[in-house]
């Protein structure tokens, strides 16, 4: 990825959304149910005096990953799993956390909600935290269980409906905030003006609905009209949607879907003469797309909004991570999933270390330690504030461009 603004080469361009009141208008946090854990899950003391509980022994800390290795986000899942395993190996080489070795138990749900529910039931009693859960539909099905079990969880999903729960931490921005930034970007840099129409192609479910909410709010403030096109994760030919948007005379298109859908949308639009700016949510892009026939159109038309910087960023922390990943996994592409997964793993580690310092690795104490942090910066983008469960950890958004020549 490369930046769109006037910064040093390959440094991600960060734009701060200036639409006043956006956050307050959009963050409709859910309250969720919780209950006390079973008596069998009550924390006990380890031989070193540290309070323990599920997933923690005197010698190990077990973490869980509910990922997609066989479904629409398989490339993302592989990258996150590898990045988090790299983090665990690094931590263990330094002596572990709280003098315990970190282990990550990986379960593939293939973006199937029922498989994910079953996988959670299989591992939930023997892990202290979940540094990875892929998918808004999956998270929606697991929210109450995660909150009941007090398992600190970092979803690879950014719907605002995931806010408001102690144990669930959305990293960076939510989908609505990103789409507000996208509309702001289009009006500031692409010449969109009052009265223009913009298309929005979006997945059904929390991901697409939350993104659409942000797009409509920002469009309303800018005097634009949003033409929505709802699709399913199984829809990979967007010819009909492109035809509909072309007929509506849209001046730009937003997409909140997966990489396959983004490639189809941009490729078909370019071939049919609808050469307008396209802005994708972060999960809608993967660098593998730059090796497909859609690559020229993507390079010309696509922008990506993300709370995380590009992996080609000059940030020292990003450069160190990329070098380590390329050494450990030669031949694997370094994509946004690598950075996102590594970041979530580091945040998990920060909570565990902080909790250990207070004498406990019990689940509820790990959650409390995490929520006590008001500014966490691990060098992979913007600082995160975890103290208010009803708000995103950050409201800063990067705007990036696909670049086949970048890392």
Protein backbone atom coordinates (compact mmCIF):
# COMPACT_ATOMS: atom_id res chain seq x y z
CA UNK A 1 0.00 0.00 0.00
CA UNK A 2 1.15 3.56 -0.52
CA UNK A 3 -0.16 6.90 0.77
CA UNK A 4 -2.40 9.29 -1.10
CA UNK A 5 -1.24 12.49 0.58
CA UNK A 6 1.98 14.51 0.58
CA UNK A 7 4.14 12.62 3.05
CA UNK A 8 7.51 10.84 2.69
CA UNK A 9 7.35 7.89 0.23
CA UNK A 10 5.33 4.93 1.45
CA UNK A 11 4.40 6.55 4.74
CA UNK A 12 0.70 6.10 5.35
CA UNK A 13 -1.32 9.31 5.21
CA UNK A 14 -3.36 9.93 8.31
CA UNK A 15 -6.45 12.06 8.13
CA UNK A 16 -8.37 13.17 11.18
CA UNK A 17 -12.10 13.19 10.69
CA UNK A 18 -13.37 16.70 11.31
CA UNK A 19 -17.10 16.10 11.15
CA UNK A 20 -18.16 17.32 14.57
CA UNK A 21 -20.30 15.05 16.66
CA UNK A 22 -19.81 12.01 14.44
CA UNK A 23 -18.76 9.70 17.20
CA UNK A 24 -21.54 10.65 19.57
CA UNK A 25 -24.12 10.30 16.81
CA UNK A 26 -22.98 6.87 15.69
CA UNK A 27 -21.75 4.84 18.63
CA UNK A 28 -24.84 2.97 19.73
CA UNK A 29 -23.15 0.67 22.20
CA UNK A 30 -24.96 -2.49 23.20
CA UNK A 31 -25.14 -3.47 26.83
CA UNK A 32 -24.98 -7.28 26.66
CA UNK A 33 -25.68 -9.75 29.44
CA UNK A 34 -23.20 -11.17 31.89
CA UNK A 35 -23.28 -13.69 34.65
CA UNK A 36 -20.78 -15.08 37.09
CA UNK A 37 -18.51 -17.84 35.86
CA UNK A 38 -19.05 -21.41 37.04
CA UNK A 39 -17.52 -22.22 40.40
CA UNK A 40 -15.13 -24.59 38.63
CA UNK A 41 -13.66 -21.58 36.84
CA UNK A 42 -12.89 -19.61 39.98
CA UNK A 43 -9.32 -18.45 40.16
CA UNK A 44 -6.79 -20.19 42.36
CA UNK A 45 -3.27 -19.29 43.37
CA UNK A 46 -0.18 -20.54 41.52
CA UNK A 47 2.95 -21.79 43.25
CA UNK A 48 4.54 -18.37 42.70
CA UNK A 49 1.70 -16.59 44.47
CA UNK A 50 0.14 -15.28 41.25
CA UNK A 51 -3.63 -15.79 41.15
CA UNK A 52 -4.54 -18.02 38.22
CA UNK A 53 -7.60 -19.43 36.47
CA UNK A 54 -8.67 -21.03 33.17
CA UNK A 55 -5.88 -21.13 30.61
CA UNK A 56 -3.08 -20.53 33.13
CA UNK A 57 -0.81 -23.04 34.86
CA UNK A 58 2.45 -22.58 36.73
CA UNK A 59 4.31 -22.99 33.45
CA UNK A 60 2.01 -21.81 30.64
CA UNK A 61 -0.49 -19.24 29.44
CA UNK A 62 -2.90 -20.53 26.82
CA UNK A 63 -4.52 -18.13 24.35
CA UNK A 64 -7.17 -18.94 21.75
CA UNK A 65 -7.64 -17.97 18.10
CA UNK A 66 -10.95 -18.48 16.28
CA UNK A 67 -9.90 -17.82 12.72
CA UNK A 68 -10.81 -18.32 9.06
CA UNK A 69 -8.31 -20.47 7.18
CA UNK A 70 -10.71 -21.96 4.61
CA UNK A 71 -13.39 -19.30 3.97
CA UNK A 72 -13.59 -15.83 2.35
CA UNK A 73 -10.95 -14.40 4.71
CA UNK A 74 -8.50 -17.31 4.50
CA UNK A 75 -5.57 -15.14 3.41
CA UNK A 76 -6.26 -12.74 6.29
CA UNK A 77 -6.56 -15.63 8.74
CA UNK A 78 -3.27 -17.19 7.68
CA UNK A 79 -1.47 -13.87 8.05
CA UNK A 80 -2.90 -13.20 11.51
CA UNK A 81 -2.16 -16.72 12.76
CA UNK A 82 1.44 -16.54 11.55
CA UNK A 83 2.00 -13.05 12.95
CA UNK A 84 0.62 -14.01 16.35
CA UNK A 85 2.68 -17.18 16.46
CA UNK A 86 5.74 -15.07 15.64
CA UNK A 87 4.86 -12.81 18.58
CA UNK A 88 4.47 -15.81 20.89
CA UNK A 89 7.83 -17.21 19.79
CA UNK A 90 9.47 -13.83 20.42
CA UNK A 91 7.89 -13.57 23.87
CA UNK A 92 8.93 -17.10 24.80
CA UNK A 93 12.49 -16.47 23.63
CA UNK A 94 12.60 -13.62 26.16
CA UNK A 95 11.35 -15.81 28.99
CA UNK A 96 7.59 -15.68 28.43
CA UNK A 97 5.05 -13.63 30.37
CA UNK A 98 4.93 -13.82 34.15
CA UNK A 99 7.61 -16.54 33.84
CA UNK A 100 5.18 -18.67 31.84
CA UNK A 101 5.39 -19.89 28.26
CA UNK A 102 2.72 -18.54 25.90
CA UNK A 103 0.78 -21.04 23.77
CA UNK A 104 -1.83 -20.20 21.10
CA UNK A 105 -4.57 -22.72 20.31
CA UNK A 106 -5.85 -22.15 16.75
CA UNK A 107 -9.32 -23.21 15.56
CA UNK A 108 -10.51 -22.70 11.96
CA UNK A 109 -14.20 -21.84 11.60
CA UNK A 110 -14.14 -21.05 7.86
CA UNK A 111 -16.35 -17.98 8.48
CA UNK A 112 -19.15 -20.36 9.51
CA UNK A 113 -20.94 -19.09 12.61
CA UNK A 114 -22.03 -22.51 13.89
CA UNK A 115 -18.52 -23.91 13.51
CA UNK A 116 -17.22 -20.89 15.41
CA UNK A 117 -19.70 -21.44 18.25
CA UNK A 118 -18.63 -25.08 18.50
CA UNK A 119 -14.94 -24.11 18.41
CA UNK A 120 -15.45 -21.57 21.19
CA UNK A 121 -17.14 -24.21 23.33
CA UNK A 122 -14.15 -26.51 22.71
CA UNK A 123 -11.48 -24.07 23.86
CA UNK A 124 -13.16 -21.46 26.06
CA UNK A 125 -12.65 -23.31 29.34
CA UNK A 126 -8.91 -23.62 28.76
CA UNK A 127 -7.79 -20.20 27.50
CA UNK A 128 -7.31 -16.93 29.37
CA UNK A 129 -7.78 -14.61 26.36
CA UNK A 130 -8.57 -14.55 22.64
CA UNK A 131 -6.14 -12.37 20.65
CA UNK A 132 -8.02 -13.25 17.48
CA UNK A 133 -11.64 -13.82 16.48
CA UNK A 134 -12.36 -13.22 12.79
CA UNK A 135 -15.75 -12.03 11.61
CA UNK A 136 -18.55 -9.71 12.73
CA UNK A 137 -21.20 -12.48 12.41
CA UNK A 138 -19.03 -14.77 14.53
CA UNK A 139 -18.54 -12.11 17.19
CA UNK A 140 -22.27 -11.35 17.25
CA UNK A 141 -22.96 -15.01 18.06
CA UNK A 142 -20.28 -15.19 20.78
CA UNK A 143 -20.67 -11.81 22.51
CA UNK A 144 -22.75 -12.94 25.46
CA UNK A 145 -20.61 -16.03 26.07
CA UNK A 146 -17.38 -14.02 25.93
CA UNK A 147 -18.72 -11.44 28.36
CA UNK A 148 -20.06 -14.12 30.70
CA UNK A 149 -16.73 -15.97 30.66
CA UNK A 150 -14.72 -12.73 31.05
CA UNK A 151 -12.33 -13.74 28.25
CA UNK A 152 -10.40 -10.69 27.00
CA UNK A 153 -11.06 -10.77 23.24
CA UNK A 154 -9.63 -8.82 20.32
CA UNK A 155 -11.95 -9.31 17.34
CA UNK A 156 -10.73 -8.96 13.78
CA UNK A 157 -13.98 -7.10 13.24
CA UNK A 158 -14.79 -3.46 13.78
CA UNK A 159 -18.57 -3.09 14.06
CA UNK A 160 -19.80 -0.52 16.59
CA UNK A 161 -22.17 -3.18 17.94
CA UNK A 162 -19.09 -4.79 19.53
CA UNK A 163 -18.53 -1.78 21.79
CA UNK A 164 -19.85 -1.54 25.32
CA UNK A 165 -18.51 -4.81 26.71
CA UNK A 166 -15.67 -5.04 29.22
CA UNK A 167 -14.10 -8.16 27.74
CA UNK A 168 -14.32 -7.23 24.03
CA UNK A 169 -11.80 -4.75 22.64
CA UNK A 170 -12.19 -3.33 19.13
CA UNK A 171 -8.74 -2.06 18.15
CA UNK A 172 -8.54 1.29 16.35
CA UNK A 173 -11.69 2.62 14.73
CA UNK A 174 -15.10 1.14 13.96
CA UNK A 175 -16.51 0.70 10.46
CA UNK A 176 -18.79 3.74 10.73
CA UNK A 177 -15.91 6.03 11.72
CA UNK A 178 -13.85 4.74 8.77
CA UNK A 179 -16.67 5.46 6.32
CA UNK A 180 -17.06 8.96 7.75
CA UNK A 181 -13.36 9.42 7.01
CA UNK A 182 -13.90 7.98 3.53
CA UNK A 183 -16.65 10.49 2.70
CA UNK A 184 -14.54 13.28 4.17
CA UNK A 185 -11.61 12.14 1.98
CA UNK A 186 -13.79 12.11 -1.16
CA UNK A 187 -15.20 15.58 -0.58
CA UNK A 188 -11.79 17.07 0.23
CA UNK A 189 -9.65 15.43 -2.43
CA UNK A 190 -11.86 14.02 -5.20
CA UNK A 191 -14.12 16.96 -5.94
CA UNK A 192 -17.42 15.52 -4.73
CA UNK A 193 -19.92 18.27 -4.03
CA UNK A 194 -23.40 18.79 -2.67
CA UNK A 195 -26.00 16.94 -4.74
CA UNK A 196 -23.63 14.20 -5.96
CA UNK A 197 -24.43 10.53 -5.52
CA UNK A 198 -22.08 7.91 -4.12
CA UNK A 199 -22.60 4.17 -4.22
CA UNK A 200 -22.03 1.88 -1.25
CA UNK A 201 -21.68 -1.86 -1.80
CA UNK A 202 -21.77 -3.66 1.54
CA UNK A 203 -22.05 -7.11 3.11
CA UNK A 204 -25.26 -7.97 4.91
CA UNK A 205 -24.82 -8.15 8.68
CA UNK A 206 -23.11 -5.95 11.27
CA UNK A 207 -20.05 -5.17 9.14
CA UNK A 208 -21.94 -3.70 6.21
CA UNK A 209 -24.76 -2.19 8.26
CA UNK A 210 -22.38 -0.29 10.53
CA UNK A 211 -20.31 0.94 7.58
CA UNK A 212 -23.46 2.09 5.78
CA UNK A 213 -24.57 3.96 8.91
CA UNK A 214 -21.36 5.98 8.90
CA UNK A 215 -21.52 6.62 5.15
CA UNK A 216 -25.10 7.88 5.31
CA UNK A 217 -24.38 10.11 8.30
CA UNK A 218 -21.37 11.74 6.66
CA UNK A 219 -23.09 11.98 3.28
CA UNK A 220 -26.01 13.75 4.90
CA UNK A 221 -23.69 16.32 6.43
CA UNK A 222 -22.00 16.86 3.05
CA UNK A 223 -25.24 17.04 1.05
CA UNK A 224 -24.53 13.79 -0.81
CA UNK A 225 -26.88 10.88 -1.48
CA UNK A 226 -25.86 7.27 -0.79
CA UNK A 227 -27.07 4.59 -3.21
CA UNK A 228 -26.80 1.29 -1.30
CA UNK A 229 -26.22 -2.18 -2.75
CA UNK A 230 -26.41 -5.02 -0.21
CA UNK A 231 -24.56 -8.23 -1.09
CA UNK A 232 -23.74 -11.60 0.51
CA UNK A 233 -20.30 -13.03 1.26
CA UNK A 234 -20.97 -15.59 -1.48
CA UNK A 235 -21.53 -12.90 -4.15
CA UNK A 236 -18.31 -12.63 -6.12
CA UNK A 237 -19.58 -11.23 -9.44
CA UNK A 238 -20.71 -7.64 -8.91
CA UNK A 239 -21.68 -6.90 -12.53
CA UNK A 240 -25.31 -6.26 -11.57
CA UNK A 241 -24.32 -3.88 -8.80
CA UNK A 242 -21.98 -1.95 -11.09
CA UNK A 243 -24.74 -1.63 -13.68
CA UNK A 244 -27.15 -0.29 -11.07
CA UNK A 245 -24.64 2.24 -9.76
CA UNK A 246 -23.69 3.37 -13.24
CA UNK A 247 -27.37 3.94 -14.01
CA UNK A 248 -27.62 6.08 -10.85
CA UNK A 249 -24.70 8.23 -12.05
CA UNK A 250 -22.59 7.83 -8.92
CA UNK A 251 -19.43 9.95 -8.66
CA UNK A 252 -17.67 7.57 -6.24
CA UNK A 253 -18.20 4.14 -4.67
CA UNK A 254 -17.66 2.87 -1.14
CA UNK A 255 -17.29 -0.87 -0.56
CA UNK A 256 -17.45 -2.76 2.72
CA UNK A 257 -17.00 -6.40 1.77
CA UNK A 258 -14.14 -8.85 1.11
CA UNK A 259 -11.16 -8.78 -1.28
CA UNK A 260 -12.92 -10.88 -3.93
CA UNK A 261 -15.84 -8.44 -4.02
CA UNK A 262 -13.54 -5.40 -4.19
CA UNK A 263 -11.62 -6.90 -7.13
CA UNK A 264 -14.84 -7.66 -8.99
CA UNK A 265 -16.35 -4.24 -8.31
CA UNK A 266 -13.31 -2.26 -9.41
CA UNK A 267 -12.51 -4.52 -12.37
CA UNK A 268 -16.05 -4.47 -13.75
CA UNK A 269 -16.45 -0.72 -13.15
CA UNK A 270 -13.23 0.03 -15.04
CA UNK A 271 -14.21 -2.21 -17.95
CA UNK A 272 -17.59 -0.49 -18.24
CA UNK A 273 -16.23 3.03 -18.13
CA UNK A 274 -17.31 3.81 -14.57
CA UNK A 275 -13.87 5.09 -13.63
CA UNK A 276 -14.70 6.77 -10.34
CA UNK A 277 -12.83 6.78 -7.01
CA UNK A 278 -13.51 3.68 -4.92
CA UNK A 279 -12.87 3.57 -1.16
CA UNK A 280 -12.77 0.22 0.62
CA UNK A 281 -12.96 -0.70 4.28
CA UNK A 282 -9.73 -2.39 5.39
CA UNK A 283 -11.09 -6.00 5.25
CA UNK A 284 -11.95 -5.43 1.58
CA UNK A 285 -8.35 -5.34 0.38
CA UNK A 286 -5.53 -7.89 0.23
CA UNK A 287 -2.19 -7.43 -1.57
CA UNK A 288 -2.80 -10.70 -3.42
CA UNK A 289 -5.24 -8.70 -5.57
CA UNK A 290 -2.29 -6.93 -7.17
CA UNK A 291 -1.39 -10.21 -8.86
CA UNK A 292 -4.80 -10.52 -10.53
CA UNK A 293 -6.13 -9.01 -13.79
CA UNK A 294 -7.85 -6.32 -11.70
CA UNK A 295 -4.47 -4.90 -10.56
CA UNK A 296 -4.27 -1.94 -13.01
CA UNK A 297 -7.80 -0.84 -12.13
CA UNK A 298 -7.14 -1.22 -8.41
CA UNK A 299 -3.97 0.87 -8.64
CA UNK A 300 -5.84 3.58 -10.55
CA UNK A 301 -9.14 3.70 -8.67
CA UNK A 302 -8.95 2.14 -5.20
CA UNK A 303 -8.27 3.76 -1.82
CA UNK A 304 -8.38 1.89 1.49
CA UNK A 305 -9.35 3.37 4.86
CA UNK A 306 -7.81 1.70 7.89
CA UNK A 307 -7.03 2.41 11.53
CA UNK A 308 -3.65 0.77 10.94
CA UNK A 309 -0.82 2.15 8.82
CA UNK A 310 0.35 0.39 5.67
CA UNK A 311 2.91 -2.37 6.13
CA UNK A 312 5.17 -0.26 3.88
CA UNK A 313 5.10 2.50 6.51
CA UNK A 314 8.38 4.01 7.68
CA UNK A 315 7.33 3.65 11.33
CA UNK A 316 10.25 1.89 13.09
CA UNK A 317 7.94 -0.59 14.82
CA UNK A 318 6.32 -1.56 11.52
CA UNK A 319 9.68 -1.92 9.79
CA UNK A 320 10.99 -4.20 12.57
CA UNK A 321 7.86 -6.34 12.44
CA UNK A 322 7.99 -6.66 8.64
CA UNK A 323 11.67 -7.66 8.68
CA UNK A 324 11.05 -10.28 11.38
CA UNK A 325 8.02 -11.68 9.54
CA UNK A 326 9.85 -11.93 6.21
CA UNK A 327 12.69 -13.76 7.93
CA UNK A 328 10.38 -16.20 9.74
CA UNK A 329 7.97 -16.78 6.84
CA UNK A 330 9.96 -16.30 3.61
CA UNK A 331 7.70 -16.19 0.58
CA UNK A 332 4.62 -15.09 2.54
CA UNK A 333 3.14 -11.75 1.56
CA UNK A 334 3.13 -9.12 4.30
CA UNK A 335 -0.43 -7.78 4.36
CA UNK A 336 -2.61 -5.79 6.73
CA UNK A 337 -3.51 -8.98 8.58
CA UNK A 338 0.10 -9.39 9.66
CA UNK A 339 0.16 -5.95 11.25
CA UNK A 340 -3.33 -6.27 12.71
CA UNK A 341 -2.66 -9.69 14.17
CA UNK A 342 0.70 -8.75 15.61
CA UNK A 343 -0.77 -5.59 17.11
CA UNK A 344 -3.61 -7.53 18.79
CA UNK A 345 -1.11 -10.04 20.17
CA UNK A 346 1.03 -7.27 21.62
CA UNK A 347 -2.04 -5.69 23.24
CA UNK A 348 -2.95 -9.08 24.71
CA UNK A 349 0.58 -9.37 26.07
CA UNK A 350 0.44 -5.87 27.55
CA UNK A 351 -2.74 -6.74 29.47
CA UNK A 352 -1.27 -10.02 30.74
CA UNK A 353 1.94 -8.34 31.91
CA UNK A 354 0.04 -5.55 33.63
CA UNK A 355 -2.24 -8.06 35.34
CA UNK A 356 0.74 -10.18 36.43
CA UNK A 357 2.33 -7.11 38.01
CA UNK A 358 -0.81 -6.80 40.13
CA UNK A 359 -0.49 -10.44 41.22
CA UNK A 360 -3.11 -12.16 39.08
CA UNK A 361 -3.63 -13.88 35.72
CA UNK A 362 -7.29 -14.65 36.40
CA UNK A 363 -9.52 -13.74 33.49
CA UNK A 364 -11.46 -10.95 35.18
CA UNK A 365 -8.23 -9.38 36.45
CA UNK A 366 -6.68 -9.49 32.97
CA UNK A 367 -9.75 -7.65 31.65
CA UNK A 368 -9.52 -5.07 34.44
CA UNK A 369 -5.81 -4.55 33.79
CA UNK A 370 -6.53 -4.03 30.11
CA UNK A 371 -9.27 -1.48 30.79
CA UNK A 372 -6.99 0.50 33.12
CA UNK A 373 -4.82 1.58 30.16
CA UNK A 374 -5.48 5.04 28.71
CA UNK A 375 -2.62 5.31 26.24
CA UNK A 376 -0.98 2.25 24.72
CA UNK A 377 1.42 2.76 21.83
CA UNK A 378 3.41 -0.25 20.65
CA UNK A 379 4.80 1.57 17.61
CA UNK A 380 2.37 0.14 15.08
CA UNK A 381 0.26 3.22 14.37
CA UNK A 382 -1.86 5.35 16.65
CA UNK A 383 -2.02 5.26 20.45
CA UNK A 384 -4.98 3.34 21.89
CA UNK A 385 -7.22 4.30 24.80
CA UNK A 386 -8.92 1.25 26.34
CA UNK A 387 -10.49 2.95 29.35
CA UNK A 388 -13.94 3.64 27.86
CA UNK A 389 -15.59 0.46 26.61
CA UNK A 390 -18.31 2.44 24.82
CA UNK A 391 -15.89 4.20 22.46
CA UNK A 392 -13.43 3.05 19.82
CA UNK A 393 -9.83 2.88 21.00
CA UNK A 394 -8.91 5.50 18.36
CA UNK A 395 -10.64 7.81 15.88
CA UNK A 396 -7.71 8.34 13.51
CA UNK A 397 -7.90 6.83 10.03
CA UNK A 398 -5.20 6.20 7.43
CA UNK A 399 -6.03 6.52 3.73
CA UNK A 400 -3.90 4.24 1.58
CA UNK A 401 -3.37 3.31 -2.08
CA UNK A 402 -2.61 -0.18 -3.47
CA UNK A 403 0.92 -0.32 -4.84
CA UNK A 404 2.35 -3.49 -6.37
CA UNK A 405 5.86 -2.17 -5.72
CA UNK A 406 5.37 -1.59 -1.98
CA UNK A 407 6.05 -4.14 0.74
